[in-house]
Amino acid sequence: MFDVIVFFLKEGFLIFRKNWKQSFAVAFVIALIAQILLGFELSVEELKRKLDIALSEDEAVIWFEDESALKGLDVRKVFAPDEVRKMLGDLIGDIGDVALPRVALVKWREGLDRVEGIRAVYRDTAKRVFFSKLRQLFLKYALVFRILFIAVVMIIAFIQIRISVFAHATEIEIMRLVGATEWFIKWPFVFYAFFVAVTSILISVLMWMGVATAFDFSFVIPVKVLARVCVVILFSTFVSALLSV
Amino acid sequence: MSFPIIQFYNVSKVYTNGIVALSNISLSILSGEFVFVIGPAGAGKTTLVKLIYAEEKPTSGEVLVDGRDVSKLKKWEIAFLRRNIGVVFQDFKLIRDRTVFENVAFALRVCGFSENFVKKATEDALGRVDLLHKRGMYPDQLSGGEQQRVAIARAIVNKPSILLTDEPTGNLDPYVSEEILQLFEDLNKEGTTVVMVTHNAGIVNSRDYRVIALQDGIKTRDDGKGGYRYV
């Protein structure tokens, strides 16, 4: 098995070396596209973060019986009885000397209405629904963009691998002639695609470092985002190789 | 003990462009036989060879190799069938940017053999064709006869039971052609079935082997003992 993997690696590298100019050109184009994806992924992360903050800052007004109900809650404000009386008066008119419950503004969390001692929970759900919908919509479009990116990388890699396949027609003919299975014929090209992908990732990293150095950017690209871009490049080229031979 | 290793039953082959390459061919080749296939250009000789190693499928009829109908084989089964068939062509089909050793070893490596086995078997095969001393050279540094011997080494490195040769001496001078033929004869004496497609009347006439003649896709002759004539 080890010998077979070494053989695939060698053959993949030979294909890369034989067409090194084209291979580098394709890797460079993929790296350029990766910059667009990286910028997009960074925007996605930033917007997601802001939306998550907006959602996490969602607040609720609770009516409670005594202070023990507030235990464990993120209390933003406890209203004084006079304040409550004034607010209700503004809403429904004079309420006289009716005994009022205690009122507090707390950070929203799931299950708040089931906390012992809390009689009622009131929230501005419209804001939450808006941000949730915005987040869902945004992620949906982000997914479409990623699929589009994968498709573009796949098409570029597919064309390049097909060219390599034609350039290695003799080798493929001999492989078939001597009894190599179709899978065995595919794998050198899969490894070739892997080398192209790794080259494009290296070029991408150099570009990111170059940009960061040139503009003295203080931000650090999150590893998660980098990993996502790399996985997309590897996945796209891998699938292209499987489809193109 | 000989047994039919290649059998054609009413085999016809019509290409998609309408050309009839073979028409209703029936024949049987025994294991260990040496057979010449002769005929003018376009007679269907190469198609006959292609049908044996399953490069083409018959339009009608059955081609059995080692008792198995090749047209019914799946792709992976064809791959395994070909490991038992060596093929040698007129144009050698060598990889120009690989050494003699690499060209021969390639045939084993693509079948997934271990590197130890590849090294030993390749050296054995190159020894058989007397080219071990040129293992590090590239095809373009060799003469035509040497290149053909490399192709033969590649064809026999897997120790196939059938050796198909399609005009193997077409690009070679008479002296080298005779050398190549002797190599095939040695392999045949060891039990390999050899099917040799040729235009070379001198070679056919020099031996008393079975001759199958084709013309316009029809078998015109199947004689147990030699002679180069179409009918």
Short mmCIF file of C-alpha atoms in Angstrom, two decimals:
data_model
loop_
_atom_site.label_atom_id
_atom_site.label_comp_id
_atom_site.label_asym_id
_atom_site.label_seq_id
_atom_site.Cartn_x
_atom_site.Cartn_y
_atom_site.Cartn_z
CA MET A 1 0.00 0.00 0.00
CA PHE A 2 2.86 2.35 0.90
CA ASP A 3 4.53 1.68 -2.47
CA VAL A 4 1.27 2.43 -4.26
CA ILE A 5 0.85 5.78 -2.48
CA VAL A 6 4.47 6.68 -3.22
CA PHE A 7 3.81 5.78 -6.87
CA PHE A 8 0.74 8.05 -6.99
CA LEU A 9 2.66 10.89 -5.35
CA LYS A 10 5.55 10.52 -7.79
CA GLU A 11 3.25 10.34 -10.81
CA GLY A 12 1.22 13.32 -9.58
CA PHE A 13 4.42 15.31 -9.12
CA LEU A 14 5.69 14.25 -12.57
CA ILE A 15 2.46 15.53 -14.15
CA PHE A 16 2.88 18.79 -12.23
CA ARG A 17 6.52 19.12 -13.25
CA LYS A 18 5.81 18.33 -16.90
CA ASN A 19 3.19 21.12 -17.10
CA TRP A 20 4.70 23.36 -14.43
CA LYS A 21 4.04 26.66 -16.22
CA GLN A 22 0.36 25.91 -16.76
CA SER A 23 0.07 24.38 -13.30
CA PHE A 24 1.47 27.50 -11.64
CA ALA A 25 -0.74 29.73 -13.77
CA VAL A 26 -3.82 27.78 -12.72
CA ALA A 27 -2.69 27.77 -9.07
CA PHE A 28 -2.25 31.55 -9.29
CA VAL A 29 -5.73 32.07 -10.75
CA ILE A 30 -7.23 29.87 -8.01
CA ALA A 31 -5.24 31.86 -5.43
CA LEU A 32 -6.68 35.11 -6.80
CA ILE A 33 -10.19 33.71 -6.54
CA ALA A 34 -9.34 32.55 -3.03
CA GLN A 35 -8.67 36.20 -2.12
CA ILE A 36 -12.24 37.06 -3.09
CA LEU A 37 -13.54 34.15 -1.05
CA LEU A 38 -11.35 35.13 1.87
CA GLY A 39 -12.66 38.71 1.79
CA PHE A 40 -16.18 37.38 1.62
CA GLU A 41 -15.62 34.92 4.47
CA LEU A 42 -14.17 37.67 6.63
CA SER A 43 -17.24 39.84 5.91
CA VAL A 44 -19.50 36.92 6.74
CA GLU A 45 -17.71 36.37 10.04
CA GLU A 46 -17.89 40.05 10.93
CA LEU A 47 -21.58 40.38 10.10
CA LYS A 48 -22.39 37.15 11.90
CA ARG A 49 -20.56 38.43 14.94
CA LYS A 50 -22.49 41.72 14.88
CA LEU A 51 -25.81 39.97 14.40
CA ASP A 52 -24.99 37.57 17.23
CA ILE A 53 -24.19 40.51 19.48
CA ALA A 54 -27.44 42.19 18.47
CA LEU A 55 -29.32 39.02 19.22
CA SER A 56 -27.48 38.38 22.46
CA GLU A 57 -28.33 41.88 23.62
CA ASP A 58 -32.01 41.18 23.26
CA GLU A 59 -33.76 42.24 26.45
CA ALA A 60 -37.02 41.42 28.18
CA VAL A 61 -39.18 43.11 30.82
CA ILE A 62 -40.19 40.76 33.65
CA TRP A 63 -42.75 40.99 36.38
CA PHE A 64 -41.49 39.28 39.48
CA GLU A 65 -42.58 38.66 43.02
CA ASP A 66 -39.43 39.05 45.07
CA GLU A 67 -35.71 39.56 44.62
CA SER A 68 -34.97 35.83 44.70
CA ALA A 69 -36.48 35.53 41.20
CA LEU A 70 -33.64 37.64 39.84
CA LYS A 71 -31.00 35.23 41.03
CA GLY A 72 -28.87 34.03 38.11
CA LEU A 73 -30.33 36.56 35.67
CA ASP A 74 -28.42 39.28 33.86
CA VAL A 75 -30.37 42.20 35.33
CA ARG A 76 -30.00 45.45 33.45
CA LYS A 77 -32.38 47.54 35.57
CA VAL A 78 -34.88 47.10 38.41
CA PHE A 79 -37.64 49.67 38.18
CA ALA A 80 -38.72 51.52 41.28
CA PRO A 81 -42.47 51.22 42.11
CA ASP A 82 -43.02 54.90 41.21
CA GLU A 83 -41.45 54.39 37.80
CA VAL A 84 -43.71 51.39 37.19
CA ARG A 85 -46.78 53.27 38.26
CA LYS A 86 -45.85 56.14 35.92
CA MET A 87 -45.19 53.85 32.95
CA LEU A 88 -48.48 52.05 33.41
CA GLY A 89 -50.27 55.30 33.91
CA ASP A 90 -48.89 56.52 30.59
CA LEU A 91 -50.15 53.37 28.90
CA ILE A 92 -53.58 52.76 30.39
CA GLY A 93 -54.37 55.86 32.40
CA ASP A 94 -54.63 56.40 36.18
CA ILE A 95 -54.48 53.08 38.01
CA GLY A 96 -55.05 54.39 41.52
CA ASP A 97 -53.52 52.62 44.49
CA VAL A 98 -53.59 49.12 43.06
CA ALA A 99 -50.74 46.99 44.33
CA LEU A 100 -48.21 46.56 41.54
CA PRO A 101 -45.74 43.74 40.92
CA ARG A 102 -42.02 44.43 40.81
CA VAL A 103 -40.61 45.08 37.31
CA ALA A 104 -37.08 44.62 35.94
CA LEU A 105 -35.27 44.78 32.60
CA VAL A 106 -33.14 41.67 32.09
CA LYS A 107 -31.16 40.04 29.30
CA TRP A 108 -33.32 37.60 27.39
CA ARG A 109 -32.65 33.93 27.57
CA GLU A 110 -34.59 30.80 26.69
CA GLY A 111 -36.87 29.53 29.48
CA LEU A 112 -37.05 32.90 31.21
CA ASP A 113 -40.82 32.59 31.57
CA ARG A 114 -40.40 29.33 33.50
CA VAL A 115 -38.12 30.79 36.18
CA GLU A 116 -39.72 30.49 39.60
CA GLY A 117 -40.95 33.81 40.91
CA ILE A 118 -41.37 35.42 37.50
CA ARG A 119 -45.03 36.09 36.77
CA ALA A 120 -44.77 37.42 33.22
CA VAL A 121 -42.22 38.15 30.50
CA TYR A 122 -42.60 40.87 27.87
CA ARG A 123 -40.17 41.28 24.99
CA ASP A 124 -39.82 43.15 21.79
CA THR A 125 -39.85 40.09 19.55
CA ALA A 126 -39.87 42.13 16.35
CA LYS A 127 -36.19 43.04 16.74
CA ARG A 128 -35.23 39.46 17.44
CA VAL A 129 -37.21 38.12 14.48
CA PHE A 130 -35.67 40.73 12.20
CA PHE A 131 -32.11 39.88 13.18
CA SER A 132 -32.77 36.15 13.04
CA LYS A 133 -34.24 36.44 9.55
CA LEU A 134 -31.38 38.66 8.45
CA ARG A 135 -28.87 36.15 9.79
CA GLN A 136 -30.59 33.22 8.05
CA LEU A 137 -30.85 35.11 4.76
CA PHE A 138 -27.26 36.19 4.95
CA LEU A 139 -26.01 32.67 5.60
CA LYS A 140 -28.14 31.36 2.75
CA TYR A 141 -26.57 33.82 0.31
CA ALA A 142 -23.15 33.06 1.76
CA LEU A 143 -23.74 29.40 0.96
CA VAL A 144 -24.74 30.27 -2.61
CA PHE A 145 -21.55 32.30 -2.98
CA ARG A 146 -19.44 29.44 -1.62
CA ILE A 147 -21.08 26.99 -4.05
CA LEU A 148 -20.40 29.47 -6.85
CA PHE A 149 -16.77 29.71 -5.77
CA ILE A 150 -16.44 25.92 -5.63
CA ALA A 151 -17.97 25.70 -9.12
CA VAL A 152 -15.55 28.28 -10.55
CA VAL A 153 -12.50 26.58 -8.99
CA MET A 154 -13.79 23.21 -10.16
CA ILE A 155 -14.21 24.43 -13.75
CA ILE A 156 -10.68 25.92 -13.81
CA ALA A 157 -9.15 22.80 -12.24
CA PHE A 158 -11.22 20.55 -14.51
CA ILE A 159 -9.95 22.28 -17.67
CA GLN A 160 -6.34 22.12 -16.47
CA ILE A 161 -6.58 18.44 -15.51
CA ARG A 162 -8.22 17.61 -18.84
CA ILE A 163 -5.32 19.32 -20.62
CA SER A 164 -2.92 17.24 -18.50
CA VAL A 165 -4.86 14.09 -19.35
CA PHE A 166 -4.45 14.84 -23.07
CA ALA A 167 -0.76 15.59 -22.53
CA HIS A 168 -0.40 12.18 -20.87
CA ALA A 169 -2.42 10.23 -23.43
CA THR A 170 0.48 7.80 -24.03
CA GLU A 171 0.87 7.04 -20.34
CA ILE A 172 -2.88 6.50 -19.96
CA GLU A 173 -2.99 4.29 -23.05
CA ILE A 174 -0.14 2.18 -21.68
CA MET A 175 -1.76 2.02 -18.25
CA ARG A 176 -4.97 0.70 -19.79
CA LEU A 177 -3.03 -1.69 -22.01
CA VAL A 178 -1.12 -3.31 -19.18
CA GLY A 179 -4.18 -3.76 -17.01
CA ALA A 180 -4.43 -0.74 -14.73
CA THR A 181 -7.91 -0.25 -13.33
CA GLU A 182 -9.77 3.00 -13.98
CA TRP A 183 -9.31 4.02 -10.35
CA PHE A 184 -5.58 3.45 -10.58
CA ILE A 185 -5.45 5.67 -13.66
CA LYS A 186 -7.37 8.43 -11.87
CA TRP A 187 -5.23 8.66 -8.74
CA PRO A 188 -2.07 10.22 -10.22
CA PHE A 189 -4.29 13.04 -11.51
CA VAL A 190 -5.97 13.35 -8.11
CA PHE A 191 -2.52 13.79 -6.57
CA TYR A 192 -1.65 16.25 -9.33
CA ALA A 193 -4.78 18.22 -8.41
CA PHE A 194 -3.63 18.09 -4.80
CA PHE A 195 -0.27 19.62 -5.76
CA VAL A 196 -2.06 22.39 -7.70
CA ALA A 197 -4.32 23.02 -4.68
CA VAL A 198 -1.39 23.15 -2.26
CA THR A 199 0.48 25.52 -4.60
CA SER A 200 -2.54 27.82 -4.84
CA ILE A 201 -2.90 27.78 -1.03
CA LEU A 202 0.79 28.69 -0.67
CA ILE A 203 0.41 31.51 -3.19
CA SER A 204 -2.71 32.68 -1.33
CA VAL A 205 -0.88 32.72 1.99
CA LEU A 206 1.97 34.69 0.41
CA MET A 207 -0.57 37.17 -0.97
CA TRP A 208 -2.24 37.56 2.45
CA MET A 209 1.13 38.06 4.11
CA GLY A 210 2.16 40.53 1.41
CA VAL A 211 -1.02 42.56 1.78
CA ALA A 212 -0.78 42.49 5.56
CA THR A 213 2.84 43.64 5.45
CA ALA A 214 2.26 46.32 2.83
CA PHE A 215 -0.71 47.90 4.61
CA ASP A 216 0.34 47.06 8.15
CA PHE A 217 -3.03 45.55 8.92
CA SER A 218 -3.51 44.99 12.58
CA PHE A 219 -6.20 42.36 12.22
CA VAL A 220 -5.38 38.66 12.20
CA ILE A 221 -7.24 36.39 9.81
CA PRO A 222 -9.04 33.80 11.94
CA VAL A 223 -7.69 30.26 11.53
CA LYS A 224 -11.26 29.04 11.02
CA VAL A 225 -11.67 31.27 7.96
CA LEU A 226 -8.29 30.30 6.54
CA ALA A 227 -9.08 26.62 7.06
CA ARG A 228 -12.44 27.05 5.35
CA VAL A 229 -10.85 28.63 2.24
CA CYS A 230 -8.18 25.89 2.12
CA VAL A 231 -10.76 23.12 2.47
CA VAL A 232 -12.85 24.65 -0.33
CA ILE A 233 -9.80 24.75 -2.65
CA LEU A 234 -8.77 21.18 -1.81
CA PHE A 235 -12.32 19.87 -2.14
CA SER A 236 -12.95 21.62 -5.48
CA THR A 237 -9.75 20.40 -7.08
CA PHE A 238 -10.21 16.88 -5.69
CA VAL A 239 -13.71 16.55 -7.15
CA SER A 240 -12.51 18.03 -10.46
CA ALA A 241 -9.75 15.42 -10.68
CA LEU A 242 -12.21 12.61 -10.05
CA LEU A 243 -14.56 13.93 -12.72
CA SER A 244 -11.99 14.79 -15.35
CA VAL A 245 -10.18 11.48 -15.87
CA MET B 1 -1.89 -30.10 -22.52
CA SER B 2 -3.21 -27.51 -24.99
CA PHE B 3 -6.62 -25.94 -24.70
CA PRO B 4 -8.39 -23.24 -26.74
CA ILE B 5 -7.18 -19.97 -25.23
CA ILE B 6 -8.63 -17.63 -27.88
CA GLN B 7 -11.92 -18.44 -29.59
CA PHE B 8 -13.93 -16.42 -32.13
CA TYR B 9 -17.49 -17.52 -32.86
CA ASN B 10 -19.08 -15.80 -35.90
CA VAL B 11 -17.50 -12.52 -34.93
CA SER B 12 -18.32 -9.40 -36.91
CA LYS B 13 -17.16 -5.90 -36.22
CA VAL B 14 -18.71 -2.87 -37.85
CA TYR B 15 -17.38 0.53 -36.74
CA THR B 16 -19.74 3.43 -36.14
CA ASN B 17 -18.69 5.01 -39.44
CA GLY B 18 -20.06 1.94 -41.23
CA ILE B 19 -16.73 0.31 -42.06
CA VAL B 20 -16.94 -3.49 -41.81
CA ALA B 21 -13.66 -4.53 -40.20
CA LEU B 22 -14.46 -8.20 -39.63
CA SER B 23 -17.20 -10.33 -41.05
CA ASN B 24 -18.37 -13.58 -39.52
CA ILE B 25 -14.95 -14.75 -38.31
CA SER B 26 -14.65 -18.06 -36.45
CA LEU B 27 -11.34 -19.40 -35.25
CA SER B 28 -9.69 -21.06 -32.32
CA ILE B 29 -6.13 -20.62 -31.10
CA LEU B 30 -4.67 -23.17 -28.70
CA SER B 31 -2.54 -22.33 -25.71
CA GLY B 32 1.15 -22.47 -26.61
CA GLU B 33 0.48 -21.92 -30.32
CA PHE B 34 2.41 -19.52 -32.54
CA VAL B 35 0.10 -17.94 -35.11
CA PHE B 36 0.78 -15.46 -37.88
CA VAL B 37 -2.11 -13.22 -38.92
CA ILE B 38 -1.52 -11.80 -42.38
CA GLY B 39 -3.43 -9.74 -44.87
CA PRO B 40 -3.30 -6.45 -46.76
CA ALA B 41 -3.84 -3.09 -45.07
CA GLY B 42 -7.46 -2.71 -43.99
CA ALA B 43 -8.04 -6.47 -43.87
CA GLY B 44 -9.07 -6.34 -40.20
CA LYS B 45 -5.90 -7.74 -38.59
CA THR B 46 -5.55 -4.99 -36.00
CA THR B 47 -9.26 -5.15 -35.20
CA LEU B 48 -8.85 -8.87 -34.56
CA VAL B 49 -6.06 -8.14 -32.09
CA LYS B 50 -8.07 -5.34 -30.45
CA LEU B 51 -10.99 -7.70 -29.95
CA ILE B 52 -8.71 -10.15 -28.12
CA TYR B 53 -7.49 -7.59 -25.57
CA ALA B 54 -10.97 -6.09 -25.33
CA GLU B 55 -10.05 -2.70 -26.76
CA GLU B 56 -13.02 -3.19 -29.08
CA LYS B 57 -16.24 -5.13 -28.63
CA PRO B 58 -17.66 -7.29 -31.40
CA THR B 59 -20.81 -6.07 -33.13
CA SER B 60 -22.01 -9.66 -33.18
CA GLY B 61 -20.63 -13.04 -32.22
CA GLU B 62 -18.49 -14.04 -29.26
CA VAL B 63 -14.82 -13.59 -28.46
CA LEU B 64 -13.63 -15.90 -25.70
CA VAL B 65 -10.25 -15.42 -24.08
CA ASP B 66 -9.32 -18.11 -21.61
CA GLY B 67 -12.96 -19.22 -21.73
CA ARG B 68 -14.42 -15.81 -20.87
CA ASP B 69 -16.59 -13.75 -23.20
CA VAL B 70 -14.66 -10.46 -23.34
CA SER B 71 -17.66 -8.42 -24.47
CA LYS B 72 -19.45 -9.26 -21.23
CA LEU B 73 -16.60 -8.26 -18.97
CA LYS B 74 -16.89 -5.22 -16.72
CA LYS B 75 -14.22 -2.51 -16.94
CA TRP B 76 -12.27 -3.77 -13.93
CA GLU B 77 -12.47 -7.35 -15.27
CA ILE B 78 -11.01 -6.15 -18.58
CA ALA B 79 -8.13 -4.59 -16.62
CA PHE B 80 -7.42 -7.91 -14.95
CA LEU B 81 -7.77 -9.78 -18.26
CA ARG B 82 -5.12 -7.51 -19.78
CA ARG B 83 -2.64 -8.40 -17.06
CA ASN B 84 -2.60 -11.82 -18.69
CA ILE B 85 -2.10 -10.45 -22.20
CA GLY B 86 1.04 -8.73 -23.43
CA VAL B 87 0.72 -6.41 -26.41
CA VAL B 88 3.50 -5.17 -28.67
CA PHE B 89 2.95 -2.52 -31.34
CA GLN B 90 4.79 -1.34 -34.41
CA ASP B 91 5.32 2.13 -32.90
CA PHE B 92 6.60 0.72 -29.57
CA LYS B 93 4.43 3.06 -27.45
CA LEU B 94 7.21 3.93 -25.02
CA ILE B 95 7.17 6.94 -22.72
CA ARG B 96 9.88 9.21 -24.08
CA ASP B 97 10.80 10.96 -20.84
CA ARG B 98 11.32 7.77 -18.83
CA THR B 99 14.25 5.44 -18.80
CA VAL B 100 14.18 1.88 -20.12
CA PHE B 101 13.81 0.56 -16.57
CA GLU B 102 11.03 3.06 -15.76
CA ASN B 103 9.13 2.15 -18.93
CA VAL B 104 9.11 -1.54 -18.07
CA ALA B 105 8.55 -1.02 -14.35
CA PHE B 106 5.61 1.29 -15.15
CA ALA B 107 3.59 -1.72 -16.36
CA LEU B 108 3.92 -3.35 -12.94
CA ARG B 109 3.59 -0.23 -10.81
CA VAL B 110 0.24 0.69 -12.37
CA CYS B 111 -1.01 -2.74 -11.37
CA GLY B 112 -0.13 -2.01 -7.75
CA PHE B 113 2.80 -4.39 -7.24
CA SER B 114 5.30 -3.82 -4.43
CA GLU B 115 8.52 -2.00 -5.29
CA ASN B 116 10.66 -5.04 -4.41
CA PHE B 117 8.72 -7.20 -6.87
CA VAL B 118 8.78 -4.44 -9.51
CA LYS B 119 12.57 -4.17 -9.30
CA LYS B 120 13.17 -7.90 -9.55
CA ALA B 121 10.61 -8.59 -12.30
CA THR B 122 11.76 -5.61 -14.36
CA GLU B 123 15.38 -6.71 -14.19
CA ASP B 124 14.34 -10.23 -15.19
CA ALA B 125 12.36 -8.93 -18.17
CA LEU B 126 15.18 -6.63 -19.29
CA GLY B 127 17.58 -9.56 -18.93
CA ARG B 128 15.32 -11.62 -21.20
CA VAL B 129 15.57 -9.04 -23.98
CA ASP B 130 19.28 -8.42 -23.27
CA LEU B 131 18.88 -4.77 -22.33
CA LEU B 132 19.74 -4.78 -18.66
CA HIS B 133 22.91 -2.81 -19.41
CA LYS B 134 20.81 -0.05 -20.98
CA ARG B 135 18.33 0.24 -18.11
CA GLY B 136 19.23 3.87 -17.44
CA MET B 137 18.92 5.08 -21.01
CA TYR B 138 15.98 6.89 -22.58
CA PRO B 139 14.06 5.49 -25.59
CA ASP B 140 15.43 8.17 -27.91
CA GLN B 141 18.95 7.00 -27.11
CA LEU B 142 18.15 3.49 -28.38
CA SER B 143 17.91 2.00 -31.87
CA GLY B 144 14.55 0.90 -33.27
CA GLY B 145 15.27 -2.74 -32.49
CA GLU B 146 16.24 -1.90 -28.92
CA GLN B 147 13.12 0.18 -28.45
CA GLN B 148 11.04 -2.73 -29.65
CA ARG B 149 12.83 -5.01 -27.20
CA VAL B 150 11.95 -2.59 -24.41
CA ALA B 151 8.33 -2.77 -25.54
CA ILE B 152 8.57 -6.57 -25.51
CA ALA B 153 10.11 -6.51 -22.02
CA ARG B 154 7.17 -4.37 -20.88
CA ALA B 155 4.73 -6.80 -22.51
CA ILE B 156 6.24 -9.87 -20.85
CA VAL B 157 7.16 -8.41 -17.47
CA ASN B 158 3.81 -9.58 -16.09
CA LYS B 159 4.47 -13.10 -17.46
CA PRO B 160 1.34 -13.14 -19.62
CA SER B 161 0.03 -16.35 -21.16
CA ILE B 162 -0.84 -14.56 -24.43
CA LEU B 163 1.42 -12.24 -26.41
CA LEU B 164 -0.24 -10.16 -29.12
CA THR B 165 2.09 -8.41 -31.52
CA ASP B 166 0.76 -5.98 -34.10
CA GLU B 167 3.31 -5.45 -36.88
CA PRO B 168 6.20 -5.61 -34.39
CA THR B 169 8.84 -5.64 -37.13
CA GLY B 170 7.19 -3.03 -39.33
CA ASN B 171 9.80 -0.37 -38.52
CA LEU B 172 12.80 -2.69 -38.27
CA ASP B 173 15.41 -3.94 -40.70
CA PRO B 174 15.42 -7.69 -41.65
CA TYR B 175 18.28 -8.58 -39.30
CA VAL B 176 16.66 -6.97 -36.27
CA SER B 177 13.28 -8.38 -37.30
CA GLU B 178 14.75 -11.86 -37.20
CA GLU B 179 16.14 -11.18 -33.72
CA ILE B 180 12.73 -10.03 -32.51
CA LEU B 181 11.08 -13.08 -34.03
CA GLN B 182 13.55 -15.36 -32.27
CA LEU B 183 12.68 -13.64 -29.01
CA PHE B 184 9.00 -14.39 -29.62
CA GLU B 185 9.86 -17.97 -30.45
CA ASP B 186 11.77 -18.34 -27.17
CA LEU B 187 8.77 -17.04 -25.27
CA ASN B 188 6.53 -19.39 -27.23
CA LYS B 189 8.73 -22.36 -26.34
CA GLU B 190 8.20 -21.47 -22.67
CA GLY B 191 4.44 -21.80 -23.18
CA THR B 192 3.33 -18.30 -24.15
CA THR B 193 0.73 -18.19 -26.92
CA VAL B 194 1.97 -15.78 -29.58
CA VAL B 195 -0.29 -14.09 -32.13
CA MET B 196 1.78 -12.09 -34.57
CA VAL B 197 0.18 -9.74 -37.07
CA THR B 198 2.64 -9.07 -39.85
CA HIS B 199 3.18 -7.88 -43.39
CA ASN B 200 6.64 -9.38 -43.49
CA ALA B 201 6.51 -12.20 -46.04
CA GLY B 202 10.10 -13.15 -45.34
CA ILE B 203 9.40 -13.84 -41.70
CA VAL B 204 6.23 -15.82 -42.39
CA ASN B 205 7.88 -17.86 -45.11
CA SER B 206 10.88 -18.61 -42.94
CA ARG B 207 8.78 -20.52 -40.41
CA ASP B 208 6.28 -23.34 -40.46
CA TYR B 209 3.77 -21.81 -38.10
CA ARG B 210 0.03 -21.59 -38.49
CA VAL B 211 -1.11 -18.73 -40.75
CA ILE B 212 -4.50 -17.01 -40.66
CA ALA B 213 -5.12 -14.74 -43.63
CA LEU B 214 -7.70 -11.98 -43.69
CA GLN B 215 -8.96 -9.94 -46.60
CA ASP B 216 -11.68 -7.27 -46.40
CA GLY B 217 -12.63 -8.57 -42.97
CA ILE B 218 -13.11 -12.12 -44.12
CA LYS B 219 -10.95 -15.08 -43.14
CA THR B 220 -9.63 -16.37 -46.43
CA ARG B 221 -7.19 -18.92 -45.13
CA ASP B 222 -6.28 -20.81 -41.95
CA ASP B 223 -3.38 -23.16 -42.62
CA GLY B 224 -1.58 -25.21 -40.04
CA LYS B 225 1.72 -24.56 -41.75
CA GLY B 226 3.17 -21.32 -43.10
CA GLY B 227 3.63 -19.45 -46.31
CA TYR B 228 2.78 -15.85 -47.10
CA ARG B 229 -0.11 -15.68 -49.51
CA TYR B 230 -3.52 -14.20 -48.92
CA VAL B 231 -5.68 -16.88 -50.44
#
